[in-house]
Amino acid sequence: MIITIVGGGSTFTPGIVKSIALRREELGVDEVRLFDIDETRQYKVSLVVDWILKDMNSPIKLTVTTDEETAYKDSNFIFAQMRVGKYAMREQDEKIPLRHGCVGQETCGCGGLAYGLRTMYPMMKVIDDVEKYAAKDYWILNYSNPAAVVSEACRVLRPHARVINICDMPIAIMEMVGRCLDVPQFTDFDFNYFGLNHFGWFTELTYQGRDLKKEICDYVMEHKTLLPPDVIEKLRAREAVGERHLNSSWIHTWNNVYKVLNLNPEYLPNTYLQYYLLSKDVVEESDPNHTRANEVMETREKDLFEGIDHYIATGEVTAKAFYHGAHGNYIADLASALKNDSKKKFIVIVENKGAIENIASDAMVEVPAYMGKNGPEVVCQGKIGDFYKGLMEQQLASEKLLIQGGIEGSYNKVWKSFTMNKTVPSATVAKAILDDMIIANKEFWPELK
Ligand code: NAD
Ligand code: G6P
Ligand code: MN
């Protein structure tokens, strides 16, 4: 049993490998392979990965490579998490739209669309290499963002590939709900959910008969945030909160759940809806010269590479060096459910095919599914209200036009995609952002005519 991690040099690799190693027996895993196109970055990250395995006395073999055949030969699970263009391009995705007064975000709005056009063909290359070398019943579990657009590219260009696109935000929200309500068993919560990636709603959330959705909505209305009490306390005392989804701008994000819920108490919103429903507020709260990409480079990336240098110098790995938690556990648990046919429920991104009754059959939607050896068995969500349908269809059209534009090399379709996006107020603004994006992405994008 071999697991290959694509984007081996990612800041998330150490945490994911730790999650795999903790599940060695249930996964039956013998070998983990790291694959990346940046040899130097991946080599450094592999040092801490090697330390994790040794520290856990794990018999898992570690292979580190930039060669596709070595990476994928007979591999069973491929965990993809590449960032095409790295943080330097994330910074552009965030700063270019902000310069034009629009939301500047990694996966939402024009930044997400730009990132999507960079990632669609590298993702197809991963699929083709995997098909060439890996075990015939491989699964690619893809975290690479923007997952909404990447999943649409997979559907259109490689419809038969065994790819499941996923996101850690719903599980992170459930973890936060568990902390707010003091119910730590968040991986056993039951739920219903519908939407697109980074664009969805929990319609139900329960645990052992408790209506957690109602309890958490009351909690958010009372505390004006989805932050748990211990974090609210720390912030009040001006103490640093170093956790992954809690540093700096993430605090705004959890607070904005209150603003969205206060406007519409019907469902518990995914945090990412802030970018569409509160776009004006989000732009006003953003610093166009210092965005999340800068924060990540100054914190998670810096901590990891300084931690590696410290390890090289002293042989010691500090707790600050890497994050381990729900992100790695989610993908490893998903692999385990597929391998062991457990039929555990996960939220995944799949082709709709009636899961949401009144949304197009070919839409890539985010919904719950029971995961077993034959892949996702989707839990149908029935008909959704016109508000949600309208929002989703506009976003879907934007994502579909982007992929069509990328395939056809059509400037007009990509402009339509930008114009359709709810974060953009005017067609002329869409054109101005697109023209700047073309220049910034010339190394990465298909040529648009
Ligand atoms: P990172 O920049 O630290 O790591 C990404 C790695 O991908 C780099 O080492 C880079 O060299 C490599 N890479 C780039 N292009 C590649 C290619 N064509 N083939 C192979 N490797 C390539 O980024 P990060 O912050 O650790 O995030 C990694 C990815 O995971 C991003 O796409 C991020 O958006 C995504 N992510 C997704 C979720 C989710 O919910 N879906 C959650 C967290 C992170
Ligand atoms: C959440 C989302 C991911 C996104 C990440 C960004 O986990 O689900 O899709 O990539 O946040 O986090 P960051 O710390 O890099 O801003
Ligand atoms: Mn996500």
mmCIF file of C-alpha atoms in Angstrom, residues 9-383:
data_model
loop_
_atom_site.group_PDB
_atom_site.id
_atom_site.type_symbol
_atom_site.label_atom_id
_atom_site.label_comp_id
_atom_site.label_asym_id
_atom_site.label_seq_id
_atom_site.Cartn_x
_atom_site.Cartn_y
_atom_site.Cartn_z
ATOM 1 C CA GLY A 9 7.036 20.563 -0.321
ATOM 2 C CA SER A 10 3.733 21.911 1.015
ATOM 3 C CA THR A 11 3.483 23.401 4.484
ATOM 4 C CA PHE A 12 0.766 20.804 5.143
ATOM 5 C CA THR A 13 2.902 17.749 4.250
ATOM 6 C CA PRO A 14 4.306 17.065 7.755
ATOM 7 C CA GLY A 15 0.820 17.168 9.321
ATOM 8 C CA ILE A 16 -0.642 14.903 6.639
ATOM 9 C CA VAL A 17 2.158 12.358 7.024
ATOM 10 C CA LYS A 18 1.637 12.350 10.777
ATOM 11 C CA SER A 19 -2.078 11.627 10.217
ATOM 12 C CA ILE A 20 -1.159 8.775 7.860
ATOM 13 C CA ALA A 21 1.370 7.338 10.298
ATOM 14 C CA LEU A 22 -1.160 7.462 13.135
ATOM 15 C CA ARG A 23 -3.468 5.318 10.941
ATOM 16 C CA ARG A 24 -0.776 2.977 9.636
ATOM 17 C CA GLU A 25 -2.631 -0.201 10.519
ATOM 18 C CA GLU A 26 -6.084 0.734 9.257
ATOM 19 C CA LEU A 27 -4.577 2.085 6.063
ATOM 20 C CA GLY A 28 -2.151 -0.839 5.796
ATOM 21 C CA VAL A 29 0.362 1.645 4.455
ATOM 22 C CA ASP A 30 3.924 0.521 3.703
ATOM 23 C CA GLU A 31 5.330 3.520 1.908
ATOM 24 C CA VAL A 32 4.774 7.264 1.611
ATOM 25 C CA ARG A 33 6.208 9.048 -1.404
ATOM 26 C CA LEU A 34 6.655 12.776 -1.701
ATOM 27 C CA PHE A 35 6.543 14.301 -5.178
ATOM 28 C CA ASP A 36 7.111 17.956 -6.050
ATOM 29 C CA ILE A 37 8.555 20.017 -8.885
ATOM 30 C CA ASP A 38 10.595 22.087 -6.416
ATOM 31 C CA GLU A 39 13.345 19.695 -5.354
ATOM 32 C CA THR A 40 14.990 21.991 -2.811
ATOM 33 C CA ARG A 41 11.794 22.936 -0.981
ATOM 34 C CA GLN A 42 10.579 19.351 -0.890
ATOM 35 C CA TYR A 43 13.954 18.043 0.330
ATOM 36 C CA LYS A 44 13.836 20.410 3.311
ATOM 37 C CA VAL A 45 10.274 19.431 4.181
ATOM 38 C CA SER A 46 11.212 15.756 3.846
ATOM 39 C CA LEU A 47 13.745 16.139 6.669
ATOM 40 C CA VAL A 48 10.998 16.900 9.156
ATOM 41 C CA VAL A 49 8.780 14.185 7.631
ATOM 42 C CA ASP A 50 11.601 11.690 8.129
ATOM 43 C CA TRP A 51 11.941 12.878 11.739
ATOM 44 C CA ILE A 52 8.166 12.433 12.337
ATOM 45 C CA LEU A 53 8.286 8.819 11.136
ATOM 46 C CA LYS A 54 11.384 8.056 13.227
ATOM 47 C CA ASP A 55 9.944 9.801 16.276
ATOM 48 C CA MET A 56 6.834 7.625 15.980
ATOM 49 C CA ASN A 57 8.961 4.476 15.446
ATOM 50 C CA SER A 58 7.003 4.041 12.232
ATOM 51 C CA PRO A 59 8.081 1.307 9.813
ATOM 52 C CA ILE A 60 6.645 3.342 6.887
ATOM 53 C CA LYS A 61 9.238 3.754 4.135
ATOM 54 C CA LEU A 62 9.753 7.323 2.897
ATOM 55 C CA THR A 63 10.617 8.071 -0.737
ATOM 56 C CA VAL A 64 11.297 11.615 -1.917
ATOM 57 C CA THR A 65 11.338 12.258 -5.646
ATOM 58 C CA THR A 66 10.825 14.689 -8.522
ATOM 59 C CA ASP A 67 10.435 11.846 -11.013
ATOM 60 C CA GLU A 68 6.849 10.953 -11.982
ATOM 61 C CA GLU A 69 7.429 7.241 -12.501
ATOM 62 C CA THR A 70 9.140 6.861 -9.117
ATOM 63 C CA ALA A 71 6.335 8.855 -7.531
ATOM 64 C CA TYR A 72 3.358 7.004 -8.953
ATOM 65 C CA LYS A 73 4.534 3.461 -9.806
ATOM 66 C CA ASP A 74 1.888 1.099 -8.312
ATOM 67 C CA SER A 75 0.672 3.859 -6.003
ATOM 68 C CA ASN A 76 -2.783 3.287 -4.452
ATOM 69 C CA PHE A 77 -3.688 6.695 -3.081
ATOM 70 C CA ILE A 78 -2.505 10.030 -4.407
ATOM 71 C CA PHE A 79 -3.059 12.966 -2.073
ATOM 72 C CA ALA A 80 -2.741 16.128 -4.217
ATOM 73 C CA GLN A 81 -2.061 19.499 -2.634
ATOM 74 C CA MET A 82 -0.034 21.559 -5.069
ATOM 75 C CA ARG A 83 -0.031 25.326 -5.165
ATOM 76 C CA VAL A 84 0.688 26.271 -8.760
ATOM 77 C CA GLY A 85 2.698 29.494 -8.722
ATOM 78 C CA LYS A 86 3.268 29.228 -4.970
ATOM 79 C CA TYR A 87 2.669 32.036 -2.475
ATOM 80 C CA ALA A 88 4.145 34.622 -4.844
ATOM 81 C CA MET A 89 1.184 34.064 -7.170
ATOM 82 C CA ARG A 90 -1.291 33.792 -4.283
ATOM 83 C CA GLU A 91 -0.178 37.297 -3.377
ATOM 84 C CA GLN A 92 -1.066 38.463 -6.903
ATOM 85 C CA ASP A 93 -4.440 36.677 -6.752
ATOM 86 C CA GLU A 94 -5.231 38.608 -3.603
ATOM 87 C CA LYS A 95 -3.712 41.995 -4.423
ATOM 88 C CA ILE A 96 -4.782 42.514 -8.044
ATOM 89 C CA PRO A 97 -8.568 42.405 -7.396
ATOM 90 C CA LEU A 98 -8.109 44.555 -4.263
ATOM 91 C CA ARG A 99 -6.396 47.207 -6.387
ATOM 92 C CA HIS A 100 -9.661 47.367 -8.331
ATOM 93 C CA GLY A 101 -11.794 47.500 -5.175
ATOM 94 C CA CYS A 102 -12.833 43.818 -5.299
ATOM 95 C CA VAL A 103 -12.412 40.879 -2.939
ATOM 96 C CA GLY A 104 -8.839 39.572 -3.093
ATOM 97 C CA GLN A 105 -8.841 35.940 -2.038
ATOM 98 C CA GLU A 106 -6.994 32.691 -2.679
ATOM 99 C CA THR A 107 -10.027 30.715 -3.922
ATOM 100 C CA CYS A 108 -12.951 33.159 -4.168
ATOM 101 C CA GLY A 109 -13.686 35.927 -6.639
ATOM 102 C CA CYS A 110 -11.224 36.821 -9.399
ATOM 103 C CA GLY A 111 -8.229 35.584 -7.390
ATOM 104 C CA GLY A 112 -9.727 32.116 -7.223
ATOM 105 C CA LEU A 113 -10.553 32.210 -10.924
ATOM 106 C CA ALA A 114 -6.974 33.207 -11.749
ATOM 107 C CA TYR A 115 -5.626 30.401 -9.549
ATOM 108 C CA GLY A 116 -8.021 28.019 -11.317
ATOM 109 C CA LEU A 117 -6.659 28.836 -14.757
ATOM 110 C CA ARG A 118 -3.139 28.192 -13.423
ATOM 111 C CA THR A 119 -4.062 24.861 -11.872
ATOM 112 C CA MET A 120 -6.321 23.184 -14.438
ATOM 113 C CA TYR A 121 -3.604 21.812 -16.730
ATOM 114 C CA PRO A 122 -1.078 20.863 -14.006
ATOM 115 C CA MET A 123 -3.930 18.876 -12.437
ATOM 116 C CA MET A 124 -4.561 17.106 -15.766
ATOM 117 C CA LYS A 125 -0.860 16.247 -15.879
ATOM 118 C CA VAL A 126 -1.091 14.681 -12.418
ATOM 119 C CA ILE A 127 -4.084 12.602 -13.563
ATOM 120 C CA ASP A 128 -2.338 11.483 -16.759
ATOM 121 C CA ASP A 129 0.857 10.506 -14.921
ATOM 122 C CA VAL A 130 -1.155 8.633 -12.304
ATOM 123 C CA GLU A 131 -3.126 6.777 -14.997
ATOM 124 C CA LYS A 132 0.149 5.800 -16.631
ATOM 125 C CA TYR A 133 1.950 4.441 -13.580
ATOM 126 C CA ALA A 134 -0.325 3.918 -10.573
ATOM 127 C CA ALA A 135 -2.395 0.887 -9.511
ATOM 128 C CA LYS A 136 -5.484 0.579 -11.727
ATOM 129 C CA ASP A 137 -7.851 1.164 -8.804
ATOM 130 C CA TYR A 138 -5.996 4.274 -7.611
ATOM 131 C CA TRP A 139 -7.802 7.135 -5.905
ATOM 132 C CA ILE A 140 -6.661 10.715 -6.224
ATOM 133 C CA LEU A 141 -7.891 12.707 -3.225
ATOM 134 C CA ASN A 142 -7.443 16.301 -4.227
ATOM 135 C CA TYR A 143 -7.030 19.238 -1.889
ATOM 136 C CA SER A 144 -5.317 21.436 -4.525
ATOM 137 C CA ASN A 145 -7.246 24.659 -4.802
ATOM 138 C CA PRO A 146 -9.353 26.200 -6.094
ATOM 139 C CA ALA A 147 -11.161 22.893 -5.586
ATOM 140 C CA ALA A 148 -14.419 24.106 -7.178
ATOM 141 C CA VAL A 149 -12.754 25.038 -10.460
ATOM 142 C CA VAL A 150 -10.296 22.128 -10.383
ATOM 143 C CA SER A 151 -13.190 19.694 -9.963
ATOM 144 C CA GLU A 152 -15.000 21.233 -12.942
ATOM 145 C CA ALA A 153 -11.821 20.876 -15.037
ATOM 146 C CA CYS A 154 -11.577 17.206 -13.993
ATOM 147 C CA ARG A 155 -15.216 16.604 -14.908
ATOM 148 C CA VAL A 156 -14.847 18.156 -18.352
ATOM 149 C CA LEU A 157 -11.361 16.986 -19.326
ATOM 150 C CA ARG A 158 -10.879 13.651 -17.502
ATOM 151 C CA PRO A 159 -14.407 12.427 -16.713
ATOM 152 C CA HIS A 160 -13.349 8.853 -15.990
ATOM 153 C CA ALA A 161 -10.477 9.659 -13.643
ATOM 154 C CA ARG A 162 -10.838 8.346 -10.074
ATOM 155 C CA VAL A 163 -10.555 11.787 -8.476
ATOM 156 C CA ILE A 164 -12.392 12.961 -5.386
ATOM 157 C CA ASN A 165 -12.047 16.681 -4.711
ATOM 158 C CA ILE A 166 -12.266 17.714 -1.090
ATOM 159 C CA CYS A 167 -12.121 20.664 1.277
ATOM 160 C CA ASP A 168 -11.255 20.844 4.956
ATOM 161 C CA MET A 169 -13.499 23.836 5.728
ATOM 162 C CA PRO A 170 -16.694 21.912 6.622
ATOM 163 C CA ILE A 171 -14.780 19.666 9.042
ATOM 164 C CA ALA A 172 -12.976 22.717 10.443
ATOM 165 C CA ILE A 173 -16.366 24.362 11.014
ATOM 166 C CA MET A 174 -17.612 21.228 12.775
ATOM 167 C CA GLU A 175 -14.492 21.221 14.942
ATOM 168 C CA MET A 176 -15.168 24.855 15.869
ATOM 169 C CA VAL A 177 -18.831 24.096 16.607
ATOM 170 C CA GLY A 178 -17.676 21.264 18.878
ATOM 171 C CA ARG A 179 -15.361 23.617 20.725
ATOM 172 C CA CYS A 180 -18.022 26.310 21.119
ATOM 173 C CA LEU A 181 -20.577 23.834 22.485
ATOM 174 C CA ASP A 182 -18.118 21.671 24.382
ATOM 175 C CA VAL A 183 -18.877 18.564 22.301
ATOM 176 C CA PRO A 184 -15.423 17.438 21.163
ATOM 177 C CA GLN A 185 -16.613 14.417 19.099
ATOM 178 C CA PHE A 186 -16.859 16.510 15.915
ATOM 179 C CA THR A 187 -15.793 13.702 13.580
ATOM 180 C CA ASP A 188 -18.907 11.798 14.664
ATOM 181 C CA PHE A 189 -21.389 14.623 14.095
ATOM 182 C CA ASP A 190 -24.177 13.896 11.647
ATOM 183 C CA PHE A 191 -25.042 16.546 9.092
ATOM 184 C CA ASN A 192 -26.737 17.616 5.935
ATOM 185 C CA TYR A 193 -25.084 20.177 3.719
ATOM 186 C CA PHE A 194 -25.430 21.541 0.203
ATOM 187 C CA GLY A 195 -23.581 23.996 -1.993
ATOM 188 C CA LEU A 196 -20.490 24.405 -4.098
ATOM 189 C CA ASN A 197 -16.954 24.347 -2.743
ATOM 190 C CA HIS A 198 -16.396 27.339 -0.436
ATOM 191 C CA PHE A 199 -20.043 28.200 -1.128
ATOM 192 C CA GLY A 200 -22.325 26.030 0.997
ATOM 193 C CA TRP A 201 -24.628 25.686 3.992
ATOM 194 C CA PHE A 202 -25.178 23.193 6.815
ATOM 195 C CA THR A 203 -28.922 22.535 6.874
ATOM 196 C CA GLU A 204 -28.640 20.054 9.755
ATOM 197 C CA LEU A 205 -26.019 19.289 12.368
ATOM 198 C CA THR A 206 -26.691 16.808 15.145
ATOM 199 C CA TYR A 207 -24.877 14.622 17.660
ATOM 200 C CA GLN A 208 -26.617 11.808 19.537
ATOM 201 C CA GLY A 209 -30.004 13.464 19.166
ATOM 202 C CA ARG A 210 -28.782 16.957 20.069
ATOM 203 C CA ASP A 211 -29.696 19.670 17.574
ATOM 204 C CA LEU A 212 -26.250 21.263 17.310
ATOM 205 C CA LYS A 213 -27.352 23.496 14.453
ATOM 206 C CA LYS A 214 -29.871 25.242 16.649
ATOM 207 C CA GLU A 215 -27.445 25.382 19.584
ATOM 208 C CA ILE A 216 -24.631 26.842 17.496
ATOM 209 C CA CYS A 217 -26.875 29.414 15.820
ATOM 210 C CA ASP A 218 -27.971 30.571 19.296
ATOM 211 C CA TYR A 219 -24.308 30.610 20.399
ATOM 212 C CA VAL A 220 -23.230 32.712 17.400
ATOM 213 C CA MET A 221 -26.084 35.178 17.925
ATOM 214 C CA GLU A 222 -25.164 35.522 21.603
ATOM 215 C CA HIS A 223 -21.373 35.773 21.225
ATOM 216 C CA LYS A 224 -21.413 37.506 17.812
ATOM 217 C CA THR A 225 -18.778 35.059 16.561
ATOM 218 C CA LEU A 226 -18.157 31.367 15.853
ATOM 219 C CA LEU A 227 -15.013 31.508 17.998
ATOM 220 C CA PRO A 228 -14.966 29.254 21.069
ATOM 221 C CA PRO A 229 -14.957 30.732 24.615
ATOM 222 C CA ASP A 230 -11.268 30.002 25.316
ATOM 223 C CA VAL A 231 -10.259 31.867 22.153
ATOM 224 C CA ILE A 232 -12.579 34.804 22.890
ATOM 225 C CA GLU A 233 -10.924 34.969 26.319
ATOM 226 C CA LYS A 234 -7.409 34.916 24.864
ATOM 227 C CA LEU A 235 -8.268 37.655 22.384
ATOM 228 C CA ARG A 236 -9.739 39.755 25.196
ATOM 229 C CA ALA A 237 -6.504 39.347 27.154
ATOM 230 C CA ARG A 238 -4.585 40.214 23.960
ATOM 231 C CA GLU A 239 -2.848 36.856 24.024
ATOM 232 C CA ALA A 240 -1.668 35.333 20.752
ATOM 233 C CA VAL A 241 -3.747 32.487 19.333
ATOM 234 C CA GLY A 242 -1.387 30.461 17.215
ATOM 235 C CA GLU A 243 -3.735 27.765 15.912
ATOM 236 C CA ARG A 244 -4.045 27.115 12.199
ATOM 237 C CA HIS A 245 -7.518 28.487 11.564
ATOM 238 C CA LEU A 246 -7.230 31.113 14.266
ATOM 239 C CA ASN A 247 -4.335 33.331 13.411
ATOM 240 C CA SER A 248 -4.810 36.904 12.234
ATOM 241 C CA SER A 249 -7.327 37.252 9.408
ATOM 242 C CA TRP A 250 -9.088 34.001 10.291
ATOM 243 C CA ILE A 251 -10.435 35.790 13.388
ATOM 244 C CA HIS A 252 -12.346 38.168 11.076
ATOM 245 C CA THR A 253 -13.635 35.164 9.182
ATOM 246 C CA TRP A 254 -15.124 33.458 12.238
ATOM 247 C CA ASN A 255 -16.592 36.775 13.372
ATOM 248 C CA ASN A 256 -18.176 37.308 9.971
ATOM 249 C CA VAL A 257 -20.189 34.106 10.412
ATOM 250 C CA TYR A 258 -22.217 36.191 12.838
ATOM 251 C CA LYS A 259 -22.846 38.904 10.236
ATOM 252 C CA VAL A 260 -24.021 36.348 7.669
ATOM 253 C CA LEU A 261 -26.155 34.408 10.138
ATOM 254 C CA ASN A 262 -27.696 37.600 11.495
ATOM 255 C CA LEU A 263 -28.851 38.453 7.966
ATOM 256 C CA ASN A 264 -30.161 34.958 7.285
ATOM 257 C CA PRO A 265 -30.626 32.584 10.231
ATOM 258 C CA GLU A 266 -31.964 29.726 8.086
ATOM 259 C CA TYR A 267 -28.771 27.648 7.749
ATOM 260 C CA LEU A 268 -25.259 27.643 9.210
ATOM 261 C CA PRO A 269 -23.133 29.211 6.448
ATOM 262 C CA ASN A 270 -19.704 28.072 5.290
ATOM 263 C CA THR A 271 -17.218 30.751 6.373
ATOM 264 C CA TYR A 272 -16.256 31.389 2.720
ATOM 265 C CA LEU A 273 -19.700 32.844 1.970
ATOM 266 C CA GLN A 274 -18.422 36.054 3.554
ATOM 267 C CA TYR A 275 -16.561 36.813 0.322
ATOM 268 C CA TYR A 276 -19.793 36.764 -1.708
ATOM 269 C CA LEU A 277 -22.388 37.977 0.786
ATOM 270 C CA LEU A 278 -20.229 40.554 2.603
ATOM 271 C CA SER A 279 -17.934 41.518 -0.241
ATOM 272 C CA LYS A 280 -18.043 45.263 0.510
ATOM 273 C CA ASP A 281 -17.240 44.721 4.214
ATOM 274 C CA VAL A 282 -14.448 42.275 3.363
ATOM 275 C CA VAL A 283 -12.809 44.718 0.932
ATOM 276 C CA GLU A 284 -13.005 47.481 3.532
ATOM 277 C CA GLU A 285 -11.400 45.197 6.149
ATOM 278 C CA SER A 286 -8.568 44.165 3.774
ATOM 279 C CA ASP A 287 -5.159 45.800 3.576
ATOM 280 C CA PRO A 288 -4.329 45.892 -0.150
ATOM 281 C CA ASN A 289 -0.622 45.914 0.677
ATOM 282 C CA HIS A 290 -0.639 43.075 3.175
ATOM 283 C CA THR A 291 -2.922 40.130 2.504
ATOM 284 C CA ARG A 292 -3.320 36.569 3.766
ATOM 285 C CA ALA A 293 -0.465 35.380 1.495
ATOM 286 C CA ASN A 294 1.857 37.724 3.385
ATOM 287 C CA GLU A 295 0.551 36.478 6.719
ATOM 288 C CA VAL A 296 1.060 32.860 5.697
ATOM 289 C CA MET A 297 4.614 33.552 4.500
ATOM 290 C CA GLU A 298 5.336 35.361 7.768
ATOM 291 C CA THR A 299 3.855 32.613 9.946
ATOM 292 C CA ARG A 300 3.181 29.058 8.716
ATOM 293 C CA GLU A 301 5.831 28.980 5.988
ATOM 294 C CA LYS A 302 8.428 30.836 8.061
ATOM 295 C CA ASP A 303 7.806 28.666 11.140
ATOM 296 C CA LEU A 304 8.193 25.493 9.085
ATOM 297 C CA PHE A 305 11.430 26.416 7.328
ATOM 298 C CA GLU A 306 12.954 28.009 10.439
ATOM 299 C CA GLY A 307 11.911 24.851 12.295
ATOM 300 C CA ILE A 308 13.703 22.728 9.708
ATOM 301 C CA ASP A 309 16.865 24.844 9.974
ATOM 302 C CA HIS A 310 16.676 24.530 13.759
ATOM 303 C CA TYR A 311 16.322 20.752 13.384
ATOM 304 C CA ILE A 312 19.346 20.585 11.087
ATOM 305 C CA ALA A 313 21.384 22.603 13.590
ATOM 306 C CA THR A 314 20.226 20.932 16.827
ATOM 307 C CA GLY A 315 18.407 17.651 16.020
ATOM 308 C CA GLU A 316 15.338 19.032 17.805
ATOM 309 C CA VAL A 317 11.899 19.656 16.223
ATOM 310 C CA THR A 318 9.846 22.273 18.053
ATOM 311 C CA ALA A 319 6.035 22.232 18.323
ATOM 312 C CA LYS A 320 5.875 25.439 16.289
ATOM 313 C CA ALA A 321 7.482 23.824 13.240
ATOM 314 C CA PHE A 322 4.357 22.236 11.795
ATOM 315 C CA TYR A 323 0.622 21.905 12.294
ATOM 316 C CA HIS A 324 -1.139 18.583 12.775
ATOM 317 C CA GLY A 325 -4.907 18.278 13.019
ATOM 318 C CA ALA A 326 -8.205 18.097 11.160
ATOM 319 C CA HIS A 327 -6.687 18.873 7.735
ATOM 320 C CA GLY A 328 -4.438 15.793 7.658
ATOM 321 C CA ASN A 329 -6.875 13.639 9.590
ATOM 322 C CA TYR A 330 -9.680 14.350 7.129
ATOM 323 C CA ILE A 331 -7.813 13.165 4.029
ATOM 324 C CA ALA A 332 -6.334 10.150 5.848
ATOM 325 C CA ASP A 333 -9.766 9.194 7.251
ATOM 326 C CA LEU A 334 -11.250 9.506 3.776
ATOM 327 C CA ALA A 335 -8.606 7.159 2.347
ATOM 328 C CA SER A 336 -9.318 4.733 5.174
ATOM 329 C CA ALA A 337 -13.082 4.815 4.463
ATOM 330 C CA LEU A 338 -12.459 4.089 0.772
ATOM 331 C CA LYS A 339 -9.987 1.312 1.474
ATOM 332 C CA ASN A 340 -11.937 -0.329 4.293
ATOM 333 C CA ASP A 341 -15.381 0.237 2.754
ATOM 334 C CA SER A 342 -16.550 1.830 6.014
ATOM 335 C CA LYS A 343 -19.366 3.937 4.476
ATOM 336 C CA LYS A 344 -18.567 6.760 6.881
ATOM 337 C CA LYS A 345 -20.135 10.089 5.895
ATOM 338 C CA PHE A 346 -17.898 12.818 4.458
ATOM 339 C CA ILE A 347 -18.609 16.061 2.640
ATOM 340 C CA VAL A 348 -17.109 15.837 -0.862
ATOM 341 C CA ILE A 349 -17.265 17.633 -4.211
ATOM 342 C CA VAL A 350 -19.038 15.496 -6.826
ATOM 343 C CA GLU A 351 -21.059 15.793 -10.014
ATOM 344 C CA ASN A 352 -24.594 16.687 -8.924
ATOM 345 C CA LYS A 353 -26.631 14.085 -10.852
ATOM 346 C CA GLY A 354 -29.746 14.904 -8.847
ATOM 347 C CA ALA A 355 -28.167 15.219 -5.399
ATOM 348 C CA ILE A 356 -29.572 18.752 -5.301
ATOM 349 C CA GLU A 357 -32.816 18.242 -7.168
ATOM 350 C CA ASN A 358 -33.228 21.678 -8.735
ATOM 351 C CA ILE A 359 -29.585 22.290 -9.707
ATOM 352 C CA ALA A 360 -28.177 21.178 -13.071
ATOM 353 C CA SER A 361 -27.141 17.544 -13.224
ATOM 354 C CA ASP A 362 -23.612 18.392 -14.429
ATOM 355 C CA ALA A 363 -22.824 20.919 -11.666
ATOM 356 C CA MET A 364 -19.900 20.075 -9.374
ATOM 357 C CA VAL A 365 -21.526 20.374 -5.944
ATOM 358 C CA GLU A 366 -20.380 19.884 -2.353
ATOM 359 C CA VAL A 367 -22.642 17.424 -0.533
ATOM 360 C CA PRO A 368 -22.445 14.595 2.016
ATOM 361 C CA ALA A 369 -21.659 11.094 0.803
ATOM 362 C CA TYR A 370 -21.079 7.690 2.360
ATOM 363 C CA MET A 371 -17.573 6.631 1.373
ATOM 364 C CA GLY A 372 -16.868 3.009 0.518
ATOM 365 C CA LYS A 373 -14.766 0.962 -1.871
ATOM 366 C CA ASN A 374 -16.850 2.035 -4.884
ATOM 367 C CA GLY A 375 -16.430 5.713 -4.114
ATOM 368 C CA PRO A 376 -19.002 8.248 -2.896
ATOM 369 C CA GLU A 377 -22.665 7.262 -2.359
ATOM 370 C CA VAL A 378 -24.208 10.699 -2.281
ATOM 371 C CA VAL A 379 -26.876 11.692 0.238
ATOM 372 C CA CYS A 380 -29.557 13.528 -1.755
ATOM 373 C CA GLN A 381 -30.423 16.983 -0.424
ATOM 374 C CA GLY A 382 -33.756 17.493 -2.236
ATOM 375 C CA LYS A 383 -34.861 20.870 -3.572
#
